[in-house]
Amino acid sequence: MQPTTHAFPENARKALSDERLQKVLAIAPAGFVNRRKQAADRLPEFEALRDQGRDLKNHVLANLDTYLEAFEAKVTGQGGHVHWCRTDQEARDAILGICRAANAKTVTKGKSMVSEEIGINDYLEANGLTPIETDLGEYIIQLRHEPPSHIIAPAFHLSKKDVEGTFRQAHTDLPPDRVLDDPKVLIAEARTVLRRKFQQADVGITGANLMIAETGSTVIVTNEGNGDLTQILPRVHVVIASIEKIVPTLEDAALVLRLLARSATGQEASAYTTFSTGPRRPGDLDGPEEFHVVLLDNGRSALLGTEFQEVLRCIRCGACMNHCPVYGAVGGHAYGWVYPGPIGSVMQPALLGVKEAGHLPNASTFCGRCEAVCPMRIPLPKMMRHWREKEFEQGLQPAAMRKGLGLWAWFARRPALYHAATRMAVRALGALGRGKGRFAKLPLAQGWTQYRDMPAPEGKTFQQMWAEKKGKR
Amino acid sequence: MAEKHPAPRVGLFVTCLVDLFRPTVGFAAVKLLEDAGCTVEVPSAQTCCGQPAFNSGDRRTAQELARNTIAAFEGFDYVVVPSGSCGGQIKKHYPELLADDPAWAARAQRLSARTYELVSFLADVLGMTDTGARYDGTVTYHDSCSGLRELGVKEQPRRLLASVEGLTLNELPGAEVCCGFGGTFCVKYPDVSNRMVEAKTADIQGTQADTLLAGDMGCLLNMAGKLKREGSAIRVRHVAEVLAGVTDTPPIGEKA
Ligand code: SF4
């Protein structure tokens, strides 16, 4: 997927004027927010679990190589294969190679953000294969040729009506006069169509919410059970996972799962939590003949030891975007690539570079709501600020802003001059604004006055009035 | 408290926006502090806490301005700020900004430990329960983000507002959601900021309150500016003005 992150302001404007999208955004995030809050309130130790989650991931990141190698040894020992991939291209090639070796035509897919990150669907299609998304939301947006707009709810931006239209267009073999106005009916229709695909698939690709070093298992959570069918029915199961998803033990996995479900959907546990440990063993009733784990780095290891390391604690729960007022205003597509919301504003500059993604860490008020709910206590605003520092160092910010702030700082370093200058400015502005108490227009303040009035200053600075008062005392 | 101990010496960090736009808030703060038995001083070497530079990625300028503020406020028992965001800058971010500066790290820590946002200082440190003020009106209150999430300012203003005679508080739905100000954010991304403040003013109007209060001038200028552009008659004031009973100046954005 070609990023349009550099065009964030235009993307945002488009999203803001999209009435259909705005209707969805006016309702949907609140549901997530309420459910998460209720789930957190129901569990007295929730805040303590967040501390444990943070500490666990910090430990993992400090020992990443050890745990990944232990994981590899386990997977291999159980007859599986691990493919180490430095880049997205290496991961695409690894997956294509596995599909070719399996003589695959149809590939089913469970939901995976990493697979979006490497753009595997387009790549497989370009190479003559047919990838089919089996998560309902992913299936819908695949039919619409759209990227996901939310990391756990890919079709977040769509209404029931939109989905109905999409199904009518895509499922042309079904009677055109069928009634499709109920979500249950829509789900049943998707289920029927997907059931056939599951049976045809030669390879199933899933992501991994977790990898467990001590058992060599990968774990997915879903609410539809599509992941299980994706990984059990085909002959070959490919797991695509990024390296930071590793945890040492089953207990650690349980901790992350408790945090994940509550933070993501407000559930105590997702409907399906599925552990995959190697290929089918003699005597097993089902399971794939081949089990592959494609381990993706794609710039993550370069964040280790930097001010961005903590972002690798992320478990992709989506809580940060559900609580983000900027995401709530513009939706996920405005972010222009795979990861939207606060986590995207920190990850996308890392994955795409600050030149492409520099807007995102700037398009934040630092309101801090994301950090307040992040189960892994990732200081997202602080990391966005670090990206702004990188931009500042590279001189990438708009010249007018640099100049304005520079001038401000120049005065602020010189208190006497500062007070003299502000006194004059405030007197002039105060006199101009006295008539109405506010300005509808002000030179140099168009960004402000385009949408709101500028309250007029009272006419004197506090420092000036204080000095006058002190003089009198 | 004032009888038993010598009066606490408080340095008031005015903040640029109060200094420039609304001295009334500064005087309300002084009144509240003096009435509670503090001696208040306003060091004239103070300018800006450096937050605009800090949040624009200009760490070096932010550090210089931090040192300036630290030097200006050494020697007070407490430093009080009528803003959660400037207060948060001093309390939370100065220590981090100067952590690697051997000459300043400890001084930053010391200032941080003594610095408080105004309303939480009154309620938590001075133990104020009754302001003795009067305000005839129905108010609603917006929780400014930095005060709320960096400094834990949430029930203190409500507790004190409850003591103001004649005042009814109608809670604002989504009071904890950002108003869209965000410093330079509101001019860098005006369209997004506008959507956020639009949602906020709709919620404010929905409360049927005649007055909007908050603890941060940035948010107040933003919300007042939007309410006035929409033609709303809702009066906008800093919470300190009502707590101090200093409400004879016109509300924010209104003519005298
Ligand atoms: S940054 Fe935190 S809140 Fe956001 S997706 Fe990751 S874990 Fe969840």
XYZ file of C-alpha atoms and ligand atoms in Angstrom:
737
model
C 0.000 0.000 0.000
C 1.396 3.364 -1.082
C 1.420 5.611 1.992
C -0.368 8.964 1.819
C 0.757 9.934 5.283
C 2.542 13.042 3.996
C -0.876 14.338 2.908
C -2.404 14.093 6.392
C -3.899 17.625 6.376
C -5.668 16.986 3.064
C -6.704 13.484 4.117
C -8.084 14.944 7.329
C -10.044 17.634 5.496
C -11.552 15.006 3.249
C -12.530 12.881 6.228
C -14.035 15.867 8.026
C -16.274 16.681 5.094
C -17.344 13.046 4.612
C -20.742 13.090 6.271
C -21.202 9.350 6.133
C -17.903 8.798 7.927
C -18.626 11.515 10.459
C -21.888 9.808 11.362
C -20.022 6.599 12.156
C -17.317 8.421 14.112
C -19.908 10.237 16.189
C -21.072 6.947 17.710
C -18.601 4.108 17.329
C -15.603 5.099 19.516
C -17.828 5.785 22.535
C -18.915 2.154 22.571
C -15.316 0.977 22.827
C -14.538 3.567 25.493
C -17.462 2.512 27.698
C -16.847 -1.202 27.351
C -13.170 -0.831 28.207
C -13.965 1.265 31.239
C -16.506 -1.207 32.545
C -14.107 -4.098 32.053
C -11.287 -2.241 33.800
C -13.552 -1.229 36.681
C -14.729 -4.814 37.156
C -11.170 -6.040 37.745
C -9.692 -4.576 40.927
C -6.142 -5.526 39.936
C -6.365 -4.037 36.447
C -3.959 -1.163 37.158
C -1.514 -3.565 38.792
C -1.745 -5.825 35.744
C -0.781 -2.861 33.580
C 2.366 -2.407 35.644
C 3.137 -6.091 35.282
C 2.527 -5.927 31.549
C 4.910 -3.004 31.221
C 7.592 -4.728 33.267
C 7.190 -7.991 31.393
C 7.634 -6.339 28.018
C 10.576 -4.281 29.223
C 12.250 -7.493 30.316
C 11.474 -9.132 26.985
C 12.871 -6.206 24.998
C 16.071 -6.293 27.020
C 16.452 -9.998 26.204
C 14.791 -10.172 22.820
C 17.480 -12.242 21.110
C 17.458 -14.874 23.856
C 13.722 -15.398 23.749
C 13.489 -15.379 19.963
C 16.202 -17.996 19.682
C 14.580 -20.125 22.364
C 11.314 -19.834 20.447
C 12.997 -20.842 17.211
C 14.591 -23.875 18.827
C 11.199 -25.011 20.147
C 9.404 -24.487 16.849
C 12.082 -26.321 14.914
C 12.202 -29.114 17.462
C 8.506 -29.652 16.939
C 8.914 -29.943 13.187
C 8.056 -26.350 12.285
C 10.083 -23.758 10.386
C 11.136 -20.244 11.347
C 11.934 -17.671 8.656
C 13.877 -14.625 9.872
C 13.043 -11.600 7.733
C 14.793 -8.271 8.034
C 12.510 -6.387 5.659
C 8.973 -6.446 4.323
C 10.319 -7.670 0.980
C 12.069 -10.625 2.617
C 8.834 -11.506 4.398
C 6.784 -11.312 1.211
C 9.276 -13.520 -0.575
C 9.357 -16.015 2.270
C 5.578 -16.335 2.203
C 5.402 -16.536 -1.566
C 8.097 -19.211 -1.457
C 6.085 -21.293 1.001
C 2.926 -20.911 -1.119
C 4.768 -21.880 -4.311
C 6.330 -24.926 -2.675
C 2.844 -25.947 -1.560
C 1.512 -25.426 -5.064
C -1.098 -23.138 -3.608
C -3.805 -21.323 -5.525
C -6.132 -20.115 -2.802
C -4.786 -18.669 0.427
C -7.068 -17.895 3.368
C -6.024 -15.247 5.826
C -6.833 -14.435 9.409
C -6.620 -10.845 10.550
C -3.068 -9.571 10.825
C -1.779 -6.011 10.890
C 1.726 -7.199 10.068
C 0.370 -8.732 6.860
C -1.013 -5.276 6.023
C 2.350 -3.770 6.859
C 4.115 -5.992 4.327
C 1.292 -5.717 1.792
C 1.086 -9.475 1.325
C -2.298 -9.579 -0.412
C -1.267 -7.432 -3.358
C 1.971 -9.346 -3.647
C 0.308 -12.751 -3.715
C -2.265 -11.535 -6.217
C 0.431 -10.090 -8.449
C 1.994 -13.539 -8.377
C -1.119 -15.351 -9.451
C -2.504 -16.468 -6.103
C -5.891 -15.643 -4.583
C -5.721 -14.396 -1.004
C -9.024 -14.320 0.866
C -9.517 -12.427 4.101
C -11.695 -14.411 6.500
C -12.190 -11.930 9.340
C -15.537 -10.327 8.571
C -14.229 -6.771 8.723
C -11.156 -7.619 6.671
C -13.301 -9.503 4.159
C -15.534 -6.472 3.700
C -12.694 -4.051 3.116
C -10.921 -6.509 0.846
C -14.044 -6.552 -1.326
C -13.987 -2.741 -1.303
C -10.238 -2.566 -2.014
C -9.746 -0.404 1.042
C -7.159 -0.539 3.787
C -8.311 -1.111 7.385
C -9.221 2.021 9.318
C -8.709 0.549 12.785
C -6.314 -2.107 14.026
C -8.920 -4.320 15.653
C -12.002 -3.224 13.728
C -10.833 -2.918 10.135
C -14.233 -1.847 8.794
C -14.721 0.654 11.599
C -15.462 3.394 9.079
C -18.398 1.581 7.491
C -22.063 1.457 8.348
C -24.405 -1.510 7.963
C -25.757 0.084 4.768
C -22.257 0.309 3.313
C -21.732 -3.383 3.974
C -25.037 -4.290 2.368
C -24.037 -2.393 -0.776
C -20.653 -4.082 -0.848
C -22.166 -7.581 -0.539
C -24.720 -6.938 -3.267
C -21.942 -5.868 -5.591
C -19.625 -8.747 -4.764
C -21.923 -11.719 -4.281
C -23.517 -11.659 -7.722
C -24.384 -15.357 -7.656
C -26.952 -14.754 -4.897
C -30.507 -13.572 -5.660
C -30.476 -9.778 -6.128
C -33.826 -9.358 -4.349
C -32.663 -10.960 -1.074
C -33.254 -8.986 2.112
C -29.989 -7.837 3.741
C -30.979 -5.289 6.329
C -30.011 -7.170 9.482
C -26.402 -7.590 10.692
C -27.221 -11.238 11.442
C -28.227 -11.827 7.838
C -25.097 -10.074 6.587
C -22.938 -12.262 8.809
C -24.728 -15.409 7.663
C -24.144 -14.478 4.045
C -20.424 -13.833 4.627
C -20.208 -17.123 6.493
C -21.729 -19.070 3.604
C -19.423 -17.498 1.048
C -16.337 -17.902 3.222
C -17.135 -21.530 4.096
C -16.481 -22.486 0.473
C -13.186 -20.615 0.460
C -12.033 -22.319 3.634
C -12.515 -25.656 1.929
C -10.566 -24.591 -1.156
C -7.582 -23.088 0.639
C -4.151 -24.675 0.263
C -2.370 -22.314 2.657
C -3.721 -20.428 5.662
C -1.964 -17.310 6.908
C -2.596 -15.914 10.352
C -0.942 -13.276 12.452
C 0.055 -13.766 16.062
C -1.003 -11.747 19.052
C 1.723 -13.535 20.950
C 4.549 -15.992 20.568
C 5.614 -18.066 23.557
C 9.291 -18.913 23.881
C 8.993 -21.810 26.331
C 6.534 -23.757 24.198
C 7.220 -22.522 20.679
C 3.536 -21.633 20.358
C 1.873 -18.786 18.557
C -1.418 -17.389 19.833
C -4.286 -15.622 18.114
C -7.441 -14.180 19.580
C -10.570 -13.723 17.495
C -14.261 -13.343 18.062
C -15.362 -15.128 14.918
C -13.448 -18.391 14.934
C -12.249 -17.627 11.440
C -8.654 -17.849 12.606
C -9.105 -21.461 13.650
C -10.551 -22.471 10.296
C -7.750 -20.568 8.568
C -5.039 -22.436 10.390
C -6.553 -25.887 10.769
C -8.150 -26.657 7.417
C -5.379 -25.936 4.887
C -2.397 -28.226 4.528
C 0.050 -25.424 5.362
C -0.169 -22.851 8.167
C 1.950 -19.701 7.943
C 2.181 -17.370 10.917
C 3.402 -13.859 10.175
C 4.533 -12.057 13.317
C 6.781 -9.181 14.240
C 9.616 -9.903 16.623
C 8.337 -7.930 19.618
C 5.327 -10.234 20.051
C 7.394 -12.779 21.958
C 6.832 -13.538 25.654
C 8.804 -16.017 27.763
C 6.149 -18.287 29.281
C 2.526 -19.390 29.211
C 1.897 -17.397 32.406
C 3.213 -14.305 30.692
C 0.895 -14.983 27.782
C -2.029 -15.163 30.196
C -1.118 -11.752 31.585
C -1.026 -10.175 28.151
C -4.290 -11.832 27.147
C -6.065 -10.481 30.223
C -4.917 -6.971 29.368
C -5.561 -7.313 25.669
C -9.189 -8.399 25.689
C -10.239 -5.828 28.267
C -8.401 -2.971 26.599
C -9.529 -3.863 23.111
C -13.196 -4.776 23.379
C -13.984 -4.770 27.092
C -14.273 -8.548 27.068
C -12.791 -10.663 29.815
C -11.488 -12.970 27.145
C -11.993 -13.011 23.420
C -14.417 -15.630 22.132
C -11.573 -17.697 20.709
C -8.024 -17.856 21.995
C -6.094 -20.310 19.886
C -2.636 -21.710 20.551
C -0.704 -23.251 17.658
C 2.215 -25.429 18.528
C 3.952 -27.017 15.555
C 2.453 -29.087 12.739
C 0.118 -32.039 13.178
C 1.699 -34.878 15.148
C 1.086 -38.540 14.429
C -2.235 -39.371 16.007
C -3.526 -35.771 15.996
C -7.023 -35.531 14.587
C -6.421 -32.292 12.748
C -3.908 -29.539 12.200
C -1.665 -28.503 9.319
C 1.024 -30.683 7.839
C 3.427 -27.760 7.721
C 3.874 -24.982 10.273
C 5.884 -21.878 9.355
C 6.599 -18.773 11.383
C 7.702 -15.748 9.395
C 9.433 -13.436 11.873
C 9.503 -9.843 10.744
C 11.866 -7.165 11.959
C 11.232 -4.331 9.476
C 13.020 -1.652 11.449
C 11.952 -2.720 14.921
C 15.328 -3.868 16.193
C 16.684 -0.467 15.187
C 14.401 1.079 17.819
C 15.973 -0.959 20.603
C 18.181 1.140 22.802
C 16.676 4.376 21.459
C 14.130 6.752 22.958
C 11.524 4.804 20.974
C 12.164 1.367 22.454
C 9.082 1.470 24.672
C 6.736 1.558 21.696
C 7.698 -2.074 21.113
C 5.666 -2.994 24.192
C 2.526 -2.445 22.115
C 0.081 -5.354 21.997
C -2.086 -3.723 19.305
C -5.234 -3.486 21.372
C -6.496 -0.297 19.734
C -7.436 1.434 22.996
C -5.260 4.431 22.172
C -7.158 5.175 18.975
C -10.556 4.543 20.568
C -9.747 7.266 23.084
C -7.974 9.655 20.722
C -9.883 12.844 19.883
C -7.914 13.288 16.667
C -8.677 9.757 15.506
C -12.260 10.391 16.577
C -12.399 13.433 14.328
C -10.801 12.063 11.168
C -10.933 8.252 11.395
C -8.189 5.829 10.443
C -7.708 6.385 6.722
C -6.485 9.947 7.168
C -3.316 8.547 8.738
C -2.466 7.318 5.283
C -1.028 3.900 6.017
C -1.393 0.757 8.087
C -1.317 1.973 11.697
C -3.679 4.815 12.629
C -4.208 6.654 15.894
C -1.572 7.386 18.528
C 0.272 4.101 18.023
C 0.429 4.934 14.315
C 1.710 8.405 15.065
C 4.651 6.795 16.829
C 5.144 3.706 14.621
C 4.673 5.186 11.173
C 7.588 7.619 11.414
C 9.689 4.639 12.481
C 8.529 2.473 9.583
C 8.159 5.110 6.856
C 10.586 7.817 7.967
C 9.837 11.272 9.364
C 9.758 12.819 5.913
C 6.739 10.723 4.934
C 5.067 10.469 8.333
C 6.179 13.664 10.058
C 2.688 15.115 10.252
C 1.383 12.380 12.505
C 3.370 13.067 15.672
C 2.553 16.743 15.182
C -1.156 16.203 14.764
C -1.655 15.671 18.483
C -2.717 17.982 21.285
C -0.772 15.826 23.770
C -4.021 15.418 25.679
C -2.586 12.203 27.088
C -5.720 10.109 26.940
C -3.920 7.412 24.953
C -1.214 6.977 27.553
C -3.836 6.974 30.292
C -5.503 3.876 28.821
C -2.621 2.047 27.142
C -2.442 -1.356 28.855
C 1.322 -1.393 28.364
C 1.719 2.141 29.727
C 3.509 3.324 26.622
C 4.216 7.063 26.944
C 2.821 7.790 23.504
C 2.816 11.618 23.747
C 6.412 11.607 24.901
C 7.390 9.507 21.899
C 5.526 11.803 19.525
C 7.478 14.646 21.065
C 10.697 12.734 20.382
C 9.707 12.515 16.732
C 9.138 16.269 16.731
C 12.659 16.624 18.111
C 13.977 14.549 15.210
C 12.104 16.773 12.777
C 13.410 19.865 14.479
C 16.979 18.567 14.294
C 16.531 17.911 10.594
C 14.876 21.280 9.984
C 11.731 19.664 8.611
C 9.148 21.901 10.282
C 7.411 24.766 8.464
C 9.678 27.831 8.303
C 7.018 30.261 9.528
C 6.499 28.273 12.676
C 10.184 27.908 13.405
C 10.624 31.642 12.972
C 7.655 32.552 15.142
C 8.678 30.245 17.959
C 12.303 31.306 17.631
C 11.350 34.946 18.050
C 9.175 34.121 21.034
C 12.009 32.196 22.652
C 14.475 34.992 21.940
C 12.342 37.386 23.956
C 11.514 34.815 26.620
C 15.225 34.428 27.357
C 15.448 38.166 28.058
C 12.912 38.937 30.808
C 13.261 42.739 30.753
C 12.852 42.966 27.002
C 10.122 40.354 27.108
C 8.058 42.331 29.567
C 8.546 45.574 27.625
C 7.579 43.965 24.330
C 4.565 42.117 25.694
C 3.401 45.275 27.436
C 3.379 47.128 24.125
C 1.762 44.323 22.176
C -0.937 43.825 24.767
C -1.699 47.529 24.964
C -2.104 47.765 21.201
C -4.217 44.627 20.937
C -6.253 45.545 23.970
C -7.082 48.954 22.502
C -8.036 47.429 19.166
C -10.247 44.805 20.752
C -11.888 46.920 23.378
C -15.015 47.611 21.333
C -16.087 43.983 21.109
C -13.859 42.175 23.546
C -12.741 39.883 20.739
C -11.495 39.753 17.160
C -13.186 38.026 14.275
C -10.037 38.498 12.196
C -6.420 39.105 13.097
C -3.364 39.308 10.885
C -1.054 36.278 11.323
C -3.726 34.397 13.247
C -5.775 33.017 10.395
C -5.444 29.431 11.562
C -7.237 30.571 14.690
C -9.735 33.112 13.416
C -10.825 30.978 10.473
C -12.968 29.027 12.909
C -13.181 31.003 16.147
C -12.907 34.490 17.524
C -9.804 35.601 19.351
C -10.647 36.984 22.778
C -8.991 40.384 23.238
C -6.419 40.898 25.979
C -7.503 43.016 28.914
C -5.101 45.826 27.952
C -2.238 45.559 30.410
C 0.012 42.656 31.272
C -0.233 41.152 34.722
C 3.420 41.954 35.341
C 2.780 45.604 34.547
C -0.267 45.807 36.798
C 1.539 43.970 39.585
C 4.463 46.378 39.387
C 2.075 49.342 39.491
C 0.300 47.891 42.493
C 3.549 47.154 44.293
C 4.670 50.719 43.608
C 1.569 52.000 45.342
C 1.801 49.715 48.345
C -2.590 27.009 59.817
C -1.538 30.641 59.388
C -1.605 31.198 63.145
C 0.708 28.351 64.032
C 3.289 28.553 61.254
C 4.898 31.450 59.547
C 2.992 32.282 56.368
C 4.155 30.081 53.489
C 6.075 32.080 50.897
C 4.532 31.406 47.531
C 6.048 32.372 44.196
C 3.345 32.860 41.579
C 4.229 31.644 38.098
C 1.758 33.729 36.140
C 2.019 31.935 32.763
C 2.287 33.863 29.478
C -1.361 33.612 28.593
C -2.566 34.977 31.914
C 0.120 37.663 31.802
C -0.859 38.732 28.309
C -4.550 38.020 28.011
C -6.061 37.906 31.431
C -4.327 39.544 34.391
C -7.631 39.096 36.244
C -6.728 35.429 36.720
C -3.390 36.391 38.226
C -5.057 38.717 40.721
C -7.689 36.115 41.535
C -4.891 33.656 42.263
C -3.106 36.180 44.489
C -6.320 36.843 46.378
C -7.031 33.152 46.934
C -3.498 32.550 48.163
C -3.366 35.612 50.402
C -6.778 34.883 51.878
C -5.495 31.429 52.710
C -2.615 32.950 54.627
C 0.213 32.869 52.097
C 2.652 35.608 51.236
C 2.700 35.927 47.472
C 5.534 37.190 45.331
C 5.770 37.476 41.565
C 9.386 37.266 40.393
C 9.828 39.599 37.451
C 12.515 37.394 35.901
C 9.846 34.883 34.862
C 8.721 34.722 31.250
C 7.512 31.551 29.566
C 7.833 28.026 30.961
C 9.129 26.888 27.560
C 6.327 24.544 26.706
C 5.863 25.800 23.120
C 9.532 25.096 22.401
C 9.454 21.760 24.232
C 6.420 20.555 22.324
C 7.847 21.738 19.022
C 10.893 19.546 19.425
C 13.251 22.392 20.301
C 14.735 20.796 23.384
C 17.641 23.174 23.712
C 15.441 26.280 23.913
C 13.114 24.447 26.282
C 16.100 23.704 28.513
C 17.246 27.321 28.479
C 13.814 28.574 29.440
C 13.552 25.900 32.118
C 16.816 27.114 33.661
C 15.516 30.675 33.580
C 12.348 29.674 35.415
C 14.212 27.534 37.938
C 16.586 30.375 38.766
C 13.705 32.823 39.127
C 11.814 30.616 41.559
C 14.464 29.336 43.908
C 13.924 30.048 47.580
C 10.130 29.885 47.752
C 8.274 27.406 49.918
C 5.907 26.769 47.050
C 5.505 27.761 43.437
C 1.919 28.010 42.294
C 0.675 28.101 38.708
C -2.869 28.956 37.571
C -2.558 26.425 34.736
C -2.293 22.661 34.626
C -0.283 22.666 31.464
C 2.417 25.134 32.547
C 2.309 23.527 35.987
C 2.801 20.138 34.387
C 5.686 21.469 32.333
C 7.517 22.553 35.487
C 6.521 19.625 37.670
C 6.704 16.741 35.214
C 8.898 17.827 32.348
C 11.649 20.019 33.824
C 13.238 17.129 35.725
C 13.219 15.038 32.576
C 14.504 17.878 30.389
C 17.468 18.578 32.650
C 18.111 15.036 33.895
C 21.453 14.881 32.094
C 22.604 18.321 33.178
C 24.640 17.851 36.369
C 24.454 21.530 37.298
C 20.675 21.691 36.999
C 19.139 18.258 37.507
C 18.828 18.583 41.293
C 17.560 22.150 41.040
C 14.905 21.031 38.564
C 13.878 18.270 40.961
C 13.639 20.696 43.843
C 11.456 23.108 41.907
C 9.291 20.243 40.688
C 8.679 19.053 44.237
C 7.512 22.504 45.332
C 5.357 23.365 42.317
C 1.571 23.029 42.279
C -1.335 23.890 40.068
C -3.370 26.596 41.822
C -6.626 24.816 42.623
C -5.017 21.568 43.745
C -2.619 23.615 45.896
C -5.519 25.326 47.618
C -7.444 22.116 48.179
C -4.726 19.514 48.743
C -1.857 21.459 50.308
C -3.639 24.267 52.138
C -6.660 22.091 52.887
C -9.085 24.807 51.829
C -12.700 23.681 51.965
C -14.671 26.909 51.849
C -13.830 29.760 49.515
C -16.422 32.083 51.005
C -17.216 33.253 47.480
C -20.558 33.852 45.858
C -21.531 33.361 42.212
C -25.097 33.397 41.039
C -25.280 31.069 38.113
C -25.219 27.595 36.685
C -21.716 26.635 35.654
C -20.171 23.729 33.844
C -16.549 22.688 34.148
C -14.096 21.392 31.548
C -11.161 19.303 32.777
C -8.103 20.588 30.958
C -5.961 17.682 29.833
C -2.595 18.395 31.435
C -4.067 19.348 34.783
C -6.222 16.243 34.781
C -3.804 13.637 33.496
C -0.401 14.999 34.495
C -1.331 16.505 37.851
C -4.519 14.721 38.918
C -6.680 17.848 39.088
C -10.205 16.480 39.032
C -12.271 16.691 42.171
C -10.424 19.617 43.805
C -12.096 22.298 41.655
C -15.443 20.564 42.121
C -14.979 20.414 45.870
C -14.191 24.122 46.037
C -16.909 25.113 43.589
C -19.407 23.305 45.809
C -18.589 25.849 48.522
C -19.431 28.834 46.336
C -22.778 30.191 47.372
C -25.413 30.567 44.683
C -23.518 28.325 42.273
C -24.945 25.206 40.660
C -22.603 22.855 38.792
C -24.002 20.977 35.806
C -21.454 18.337 34.870
C -20.211 18.486 31.293
C -20.553 15.205 29.363
C -17.121 14.328 28.010
C -15.525 16.820 30.409
C -12.269 14.859 30.128
C -12.107 14.999 26.344
C -9.633 17.477 24.870
C -11.081 20.766 23.593
C -8.764 20.792 20.584
C -6.454 23.602 21.656
C -3.145 21.787 21.993
C -0.886 24.857 21.730
C 0.413 25.183 18.177
C -1.786 22.228 17.188
C -4.820 24.476 16.787
C -3.139 26.577 14.116
C -1.158 23.757 12.504
C -4.218 21.559 12.040
C -7.066 24.080 12.157
C -9.651 21.794 10.572
C -9.116 18.965 13.024
C -8.927 21.366 15.946
C -12.160 22.970 14.834
C -13.988 19.658 14.788
C -12.805 18.986 18.333
C -13.812 22.372 19.727
C -17.118 22.168 17.847
C -17.916 18.909 19.605
C -16.911 20.512 22.892
C -19.106 23.599 22.500
C -22.046 21.396 21.521
C -21.609 19.499 24.795
C -21.263 22.767 26.702
C -24.464 24.143 25.204
C -26.199 20.899 26.109
C -25.560 21.406 29.828
C -27.815 24.501 29.926
C -25.120 26.201 32.002
C -24.752 29.981 31.720
C -21.054 29.897 32.574
C -18.150 27.730 31.443
C -15.169 27.308 33.749
C -11.796 25.640 33.324
C -8.347 25.934 34.799
C -6.214 26.684 31.760
C -6.159 29.863 29.684
C -5.278 28.082 26.433
C -8.384 25.921 26.551
C -10.458 28.866 27.745
C -9.403 31.103 24.848
C -10.173 28.281 22.452
C -13.598 27.443 23.854
C -14.554 31.081 24.446
C -13.482 31.971 20.917
C -15.628 29.199 19.490
C -18.651 29.923 21.678
C -18.519 33.600 20.705
C -18.139 32.750 17.012
C -21.237 30.595 17.350
C -23.064 33.529 18.920
C -23.435 31.846 22.290
C -24.169 33.981 25.361
C -22.401 31.545 27.691
C -19.897 33.388 29.862
C -16.408 31.947 30.034
C -14.113 32.381 33.012
C -11.074 30.834 34.619
C -12.168 28.810 37.639
C -9.928 30.932 39.895
C -12.029 34.019 39.143
C -15.161 32.380 40.501
C -13.400 30.798 43.470
C -11.920 34.167 44.390
C -15.167 36.003 43.800
C -13.374 38.252 41.301
C -16.030 38.445 38.630
C -16.411 42.165 38.072
C -14.267 42.108 34.896
C -16.003 41.103 31.656
C -15.916 37.374 30.887
C -13.308 36.112 28.390
C -14.058 37.457 24.923
C -16.731 39.930 26.089
C -16.625 43.702 25.910
C -16.462 45.844 29.017
S -0.089 1.716 22.032
Fe -1.046 0.831 23.849
S -3.211 1.372 23.595
Fe -2.284 1.661 21.582
S -2.584 -0.273 20.529
Fe -0.579 -0.408 21.530
S -0.971 -1.377 23.485
Fe -2.953 -0.682 22.736
